[in-house]
Amino acid sequence: MPLLCRRLAVTLLLITAPIASLAQSEPSVIGVRAMLAPWSDPIEALGTLRADESVTLSATVTDTIADINFQDGQRVTEGDTLIRLQDAEEQARLKVAQSLRDERLNALGRASELQNRNLAARADVEDNQSRVDQAEAEIAALRARLADYRLTAPFSGRVGIRNLSPGALVTPGMELVTLDKLDVMKLDFSVPETYLSRLAPGLSLSATTAAYPDEVFNGEIASLGTRVDPVTRSIGIRAEIDNPDERLRPGMLMEIVVRQQPRQSVVVPEAAVQPNGNRHFVMLIDDHESTPRLRQQSVELGERRAGEVEINEGLAANDIVVVHGLQRARDGQAVRLMGLIDEDTSVRELLEADR
């Protein structure tokens, strides 16, 4: 019987020894440094893009199209003639008025010469001068009218699709061509009036659109509306977004995030934070000794964003916290630090390197 007991004791000792050794082994963890990074409180909204400058050119006279000097989507410069209407009749009237002016100038010259010789009354000279002035005014009026027969670009930009051909009859108010200045886009949106005190021109924002789902377009608030809508209790905001490659177009819907109250905050990954009721904790890694040890630290959280959380109190920049291996981490426990993750090193890479 004593021999059987001794054998059982030895067997139990052999079984429990690996378990005890495993329990006392140092768990492996991966850490991350708390970073001091730019932070802001987001305001989300939907907005519509508008061109920086936009116009639909139309005729002010009735006539037929003589020339069209642009192609669909062509970029034009301020002052370029886009469409010329038939103006032969007005050109003929201008030539008649110019001939009449020349005739009256000659008469004025003769009258002035006679008056200098005291052979003509001063009143004759004044009458001829009035006739010359009248002819000049008639020429100016005809030239102004001729300008109505030419549609020119009021600013540099890109024209739209051409839907007319030479010979077509146009009438006043008829839409002939669109012109948009697209190098800078205006983004109009509205937010609840409760945000009014937090918004100001110059605040940065980011915007995305379904047309380019993998890209983020950055801009800033240019102006705030002067009135609050009494029905929706919202205020209109206008932002500006640079569009040098002209990929953004007027009318596009954009999802907007305004970065209000910009500041520098201590930031850690959300995976490093452990909730416990209404409190939150992180596991600090003290690596000043030969064997790193853990210390449970209470923290006060701020705002959150994708995968990250702002720490208002409890951590300082460059503190190291556990981001992987929290299941086995205990306060005061010695651990084996496998490495730190950063922009160039991921958890998966550290785990694969440790195999």
PDB file of N, CA and C in Angstrom, residues 165-216:
ATOM      1  N   SER A 165     -25.725  73.845 -84.040  1.00  0.00           N
ATOM      2  CA  SER A 165     -24.901  73.799 -85.248  1.00  0.00           C
ATOM      3  C   SER A 165     -25.006  75.135 -85.971  1.00  0.00           C
ATOM      4  N   PRO A 166     -24.010  75.461 -86.797  1.00  0.00           N
ATOM      5  CA  PRO A 166     -24.100  76.694 -87.582  1.00  0.00           C
ATOM      6  C   PRO A 166     -25.365  76.695 -88.438  1.00  0.00           C
ATOM      7  N   GLY A 167     -25.997  77.855 -88.539  1.00  0.00           N
ATOM      8  CA  GLY A 167     -27.231  77.996 -89.292  1.00  0.00           C
ATOM      9  C   GLY A 167     -28.477  77.929 -88.444  1.00  0.00           C
ATOM     10  N   ALA A 168     -28.354  77.475 -87.185  1.00  0.00           N
ATOM     11  CA  ALA A 168     -29.524  77.389 -86.304  1.00  0.00           C
ATOM     12  C   ALA A 168     -29.982  78.786 -85.911  1.00  0.00           C
ATOM     13  N   LEU A 169     -31.279  78.959 -85.832  1.00  0.00           N
ATOM     14  CA  LEU A 169     -31.857  80.245 -85.420  1.00  0.00           C
ATOM     15  C   LEU A 169     -31.941  80.289 -83.910  1.00  0.00           C
ATOM     16  N   VAL A 170     -31.406  81.363 -83.333  1.00  0.00           N
ATOM     17  CA  VAL A 170     -31.447  81.529 -81.883  1.00  0.00           C
ATOM     18  C   VAL A 170     -32.256  82.770 -81.548  1.00  0.00           C
ATOM     19  N   THR A 171     -32.824  82.754 -80.362  1.00  0.00           N
ATOM     20  CA  THR A 171     -33.652  83.864 -79.887  1.00  0.00           C
ATOM     21  C   THR A 171     -33.173  84.307 -78.516  1.00  0.00           C
ATOM     22  N   PRO A 172     -33.511  85.507 -78.085  1.00  0.00           N
ATOM     23  CA  PRO A 172     -33.072  85.984 -76.773  1.00  0.00           C
ATOM     24  C   PRO A 172     -33.503  85.031 -75.651  1.00  0.00           C
ATOM     25  N   GLY A 173     -32.559  84.731 -74.744  1.00  0.00           N
ATOM     26  CA  GLY A 173     -32.819  83.849 -73.617  1.00  0.00           C
ATOM     27  C   GLY A 173     -32.590  82.382 -73.913  1.00  0.00           C
ATOM     28  N   MET A 174     -32.349  82.031 -75.143  1.00  0.00           N
ATOM     29  CA  MET A 174     -32.117  80.640 -75.511  1.00  0.00           C
ATOM     30  C   MET A 174     -30.739  80.194 -75.011  1.00  0.00           C
ATOM     31  N   GLU A 175     -30.682  79.066 -74.263  1.00  0.00           N
ATOM     32  CA  GLU A 175     -29.417  78.576 -73.714  1.00  0.00           C
ATOM     33  C   GLU A 175     -28.564  77.997 -74.838  1.00  0.00           C
ATOM     34  N   LEU A 176     -27.337  78.528 -74.969  1.00  0.00           N
ATOM     35  CA  LEU A 176     -26.464  78.115 -76.065  1.00  0.00           C
ATOM     36  C   LEU A 176     -25.293  77.259 -75.599  1.00  0.00           C
ATOM     37  N   VAL A 177     -24.644  77.622 -74.497  1.00  0.00           N
ATOM     38  CA  VAL A 177     -23.480  76.873 -74.027  1.00  0.00           C
ATOM     39  C   VAL A 177     -23.273  77.163 -72.542  1.00  0.00           C
ATOM     40  N   THR A 178     -22.793  76.147 -71.826  1.00  0.00           N
ATOM     41  CA  THR A 178     -22.454  76.317 -70.410  1.00  0.00           C
ATOM     42  C   THR A 178     -20.949  76.462 -70.261  1.00  0.00           C
ATOM     43  N   LEU A 179     -20.548  77.201 -69.243  1.00  0.00           N
ATOM     44  CA  LEU A 179     -19.127  77.410 -68.957  1.00  0.00           C
ATOM     45  C   LEU A 179     -18.926  77.324 -67.453  1.00  0.00           C
ATOM     46  N   ASP A 180     -17.985  76.469 -67.024  1.00  0.00           N
ATOM     47  CA  ASP A 180     -17.717  76.264 -65.598  1.00  0.00           C
ATOM     48  C   ASP A 180     -16.226  76.401 -65.317  1.00  0.00           C
ATOM     49  N   LYS A 181     -15.928  77.043 -64.216  1.00  0.00           N
ATOM     50  CA  LYS A 181     -14.554  77.144 -63.719  1.00  0.00           C
ATOM     51  C   LYS A 181     -14.395  76.070 -62.643  1.00  0.00           C
ATOM     52  N   LEU A 182     -13.562  75.066 -62.930  1.00  0.00           N
ATOM     53  CA  LEU A 182     -13.536  73.847 -62.122  1.00  0.00           C
ATOM     54  C   LEU A 182     -12.263  73.659 -61.313  1.00  0.00           C
ATOM     55  N   ASP A 183     -11.299  74.572 -61.379  1.00  0.00           N
ATOM     56  CA  ASP A 183     -10.056  74.346 -60.647  1.00  0.00           C
ATOM     57  C   ASP A 183     -10.251  74.437 -59.134  1.00  0.00           C
ATOM     58  N   VAL A 184     -11.282  75.134 -58.711  1.00  0.00           N
ATOM     59  CA  VAL A 184     -11.695  75.171 -57.296  1.00  0.00           C
ATOM     60  C   VAL A 184     -13.189  74.915 -57.250  1.00  0.00           C
ATOM     61  N   MET A 185     -13.620  74.037 -56.345  1.00  0.00           N
ATOM     62  CA  MET A 185     -15.032  73.694 -56.225  1.00  0.00           C
ATOM     63  C   MET A 185     -15.600  74.257 -54.924  1.00  0.00           C
ATOM     64  N   LYS A 186     -16.842  74.705 -55.004  1.00  0.00           N
ATOM     65  CA  LYS A 186     -17.567  75.133 -53.811  1.00  0.00           C
ATOM     66  C   LYS A 186     -18.423  73.980 -53.318  1.00  0.00           C
ATOM     67  N   LEU A 187     -18.368  73.718 -52.027  1.00  0.00           N
ATOM     68  CA  LEU A 187     -19.127  72.623 -51.417  1.00  0.00           C
ATOM     69  C   LEU A 187     -20.123  73.224 -50.431  1.00  0.00           C
ATOM     70  N   ASP A 188     -21.401  73.134 -50.763  1.00  0.00           N
ATOM     71  CA  ASP A 188     -22.463  73.712 -49.930  1.00  0.00           C
ATOM     72  C   ASP A 188     -23.130  72.615 -49.110  1.00  0.00           C
ATOM     73  N   PHE A 189     -23.268  72.856 -47.808  1.00  0.00           N
ATOM     74  CA  PHE A 189     -23.948  71.913 -46.925  1.00  0.00           C
ATOM     75  C   PHE A 189     -24.519  72.683 -45.745  1.00  0.00           C
ATOM     76  N   SER A 190     -25.277  72.012 -44.926  1.00  0.00           N
ATOM     77  CA  SER A 190     -25.869  72.662 -43.754  1.00  0.00           C
ATOM     78  C   SER A 190     -25.663  71.788 -42.535  1.00  0.00           C
ATOM     79  N   VAL A 191     -25.574  72.420 -41.372  1.00  0.00           N
ATOM     80  CA  VAL A 191     -25.407  71.726 -40.090  1.00  0.00           C
ATOM     81  C   VAL A 191     -26.395  72.324 -39.093  1.00  0.00           C
ATOM     82  N   PRO A 192     -26.766  71.584 -38.040  1.00  0.00           N
ATOM     83  CA  PRO A 192     -27.665  72.137 -37.021  1.00  0.00           C
ATOM     84  C   PRO A 192     -27.096  73.397 -36.384  1.00  0.00           C
ATOM     85  N   GLU A 193     -27.993  74.279 -35.977  1.00  0.00           N
ATOM     86  CA  GLU A 193     -27.559  75.558 -35.420  1.00  0.00           C
ATOM     87  C   GLU A 193     -26.765  75.394 -34.130  1.00  0.00           C
ATOM     88  N   THR A 194     -26.889  74.239 -33.461  1.00  0.00           N
ATOM     89  CA  THR A 194     -26.146  74.016 -32.216  1.00  0.00           C
ATOM     90  C   THR A 194     -24.636  74.029 -32.431  1.00  0.00           C
ATOM     91  N   TYR A 195     -24.183  73.801 -33.671  1.00  0.00           N
ATOM     92  CA  TYR A 195     -22.751  73.800 -33.961  1.00  0.00           C
ATOM     93  C   TYR A 195     -22.234  75.182 -34.333  1.00  0.00           C
ATOM     94  N   LEU A 196     -23.093  76.175 -34.361  1.00  0.00           N
ATOM     95  CA  LEU A 196     -22.708  77.485 -34.884  1.00  0.00           C
ATOM     96  C   LEU A 196     -21.520  78.077 -34.136  1.00  0.00           C
ATOM     97  N   SER A 197     -21.485  77.940 -32.812  1.00  0.00           N
ATOM     98  CA  SER A 197     -20.405  78.542 -32.032  1.00  0.00           C
ATOM     99  C   SER A 197     -19.070  77.838 -32.246  1.00  0.00           C
ATOM    100  N   ARG A 198     -19.088  76.630 -32.815  1.00  0.00           N
ATOM    101  CA  ARG A 198     -17.848  75.874 -32.996  1.00  0.00           C
ATOM    102  C   ARG A 198     -17.272  76.025 -34.399  1.00  0.00           C
ATOM    103  N   LEU A 199     -18.016  76.669 -35.293  1.00  0.00           N
ATOM    104  CA  LEU A 199     -17.592  76.754 -36.682  1.00  0.00           C
ATOM    105  C   LEU A 199     -17.084  78.152 -37.006  1.00  0.00           C
ATOM    106  N   ALA A 200     -16.105  78.205 -37.900  1.00  0.00           N
ATOM    107  CA  ALA A 200     -15.545  79.482 -38.331  1.00  0.00           C
ATOM    108  C   ALA A 200     -14.822  79.262 -39.647  1.00  0.00           C
ATOM    109  N   PRO A 201     -14.725  80.295 -40.476  1.00  0.00           N
ATOM    110  CA  PRO A 201     -13.950  80.161 -41.712  1.00  0.00           C
ATOM    111  C   PRO A 201     -12.521  79.723 -41.413  1.00  0.00           C
ATOM    112  N   GLY A 202     -12.025  78.816 -42.229  1.00  0.00           N
ATOM    113  CA  GLY A 202     -10.666  78.308 -42.041  1.00  0.00           C
ATOM    114  C   GLY A 202     -10.600  76.919 -41.454  1.00  0.00           C
ATOM    115  N   LEU A 203     -11.709  76.431 -40.867  1.00  0.00           N
ATOM    116  CA  LEU A 203     -11.703  75.068 -40.333  1.00  0.00           C
ATOM    117  C   LEU A 203     -11.545  74.074 -41.472  1.00  0.00           C
ATOM    118  N   SER A 204     -10.721  73.061 -41.258  1.00  0.00           N
ATOM    119  CA  SER A 204     -10.478  72.069 -42.303  1.00  0.00           C
ATOM    120  C   SER A 204     -11.575  71.010 -42.285  1.00  0.00           C
ATOM    121  N   LEU A 205     -11.756  70.364 -43.427  1.00  0.00           N
ATOM    122  CA  LEU A 205     -12.723  69.280 -43.557  1.00  0.00           C
ATOM    123  C   LEU A 205     -12.229  68.291 -44.599  1.00  0.00           C
ATOM    124  N   SER A 206     -12.800  67.112 -44.563  1.00  0.00           N
ATOM    125  CA  SER A 206     -12.527  66.093 -45.574  1.00  0.00           C
ATOM    126  C   SER A 206     -13.855  65.646 -46.158  1.00  0.00           C
ATOM    127  N   ALA A 207     -13.826  65.242 -47.429  1.00  0.00           N
ATOM    128  CA  ALA A 207     -15.051  64.854 -48.126  1.00  0.00           C
ATOM    129  C   ALA A 207     -14.770  63.662 -49.028  1.00  0.00           C
ATOM    130  N   THR A 208     -15.751  62.789 -49.143  1.00  0.00           N
ATOM    131  CA  THR A 208     -15.658  61.628 -50.029  1.00  0.00           C
ATOM    132  C   THR A 208     -16.897  61.578 -50.913  1.00  0.00           C
ATOM    133  N   THR A 209     -16.757  60.898 -52.036  1.00  0.00           N
ATOM    134  CA  THR A 209     -17.859  60.763 -52.974  1.00  0.00           C
ATOM    135  C   THR A 209     -17.871  59.356 -53.533  1.00  0.00           C
ATOM    136  N   ALA A 210     -19.066  58.891 -53.921  1.00  0.00           N
ATOM    137  CA  ALA A 210     -19.197  57.540 -54.455  1.00  0.00           C
ATOM    138  C   ALA A 210     -18.439  57.372 -55.764  1.00  0.00           C
ATOM    139  N   ALA A 211     -18.196  58.470 -56.477  1.00  0.00           N
ATOM    140  CA  ALA A 211     -17.471  58.374 -57.740  1.00  0.00           C
ATOM    141  C   ALA A 211     -16.020  57.953 -57.528  1.00  0.00           C
ATOM    142  N   TYR A 212     -15.423  58.355 -56.399  1.00  0.00           N
ATOM    143  CA  TYR A 212     -14.038  57.996 -56.064  1.00  0.00           C
ATOM    144  C   TYR A 212     -14.024  57.475 -54.627  1.00  0.00           C
ATOM    145  N   PRO A 213     -14.498  56.235 -54.402  1.00  0.00           N
ATOM    146  CA  PRO A 213     -14.690  55.741 -53.031  1.00  0.00           C
ATOM    147  C   PRO A 213     -13.407  55.593 -52.226  1.00  0.00           C
ATOM    148  N   ASP A 214     -12.265  55.481 -52.877  1.00  0.00           N
ATOM    149  CA  ASP A 214     -11.008  55.262 -52.160  1.00  0.00           C
ATOM    150  C   ASP A 214     -10.209  56.532 -51.951  1.00  0.00           C
ATOM    151  N   GLU A 215     -10.772  57.685 -52.284  1.00  0.00           N
ATOM    152  CA  GLU A 215     -10.037  58.933 -52.162  1.00  0.00           C
ATOM    153  C   GLU A 215     -10.743  59.887 -51.206  1.00  0.00           C
ATOM    154  N   VAL A 216      -9.933  60.686 -50.535  1.00  0.00           N
ATOM    155  CA  VAL A 216     -10.438  61.709 -49.619  1.00  0.00           C
ATOM    156  C   VAL A 216      -9.993  63.069 -50.150  1.00  0.00           C
TER     157      VAL A 216
END
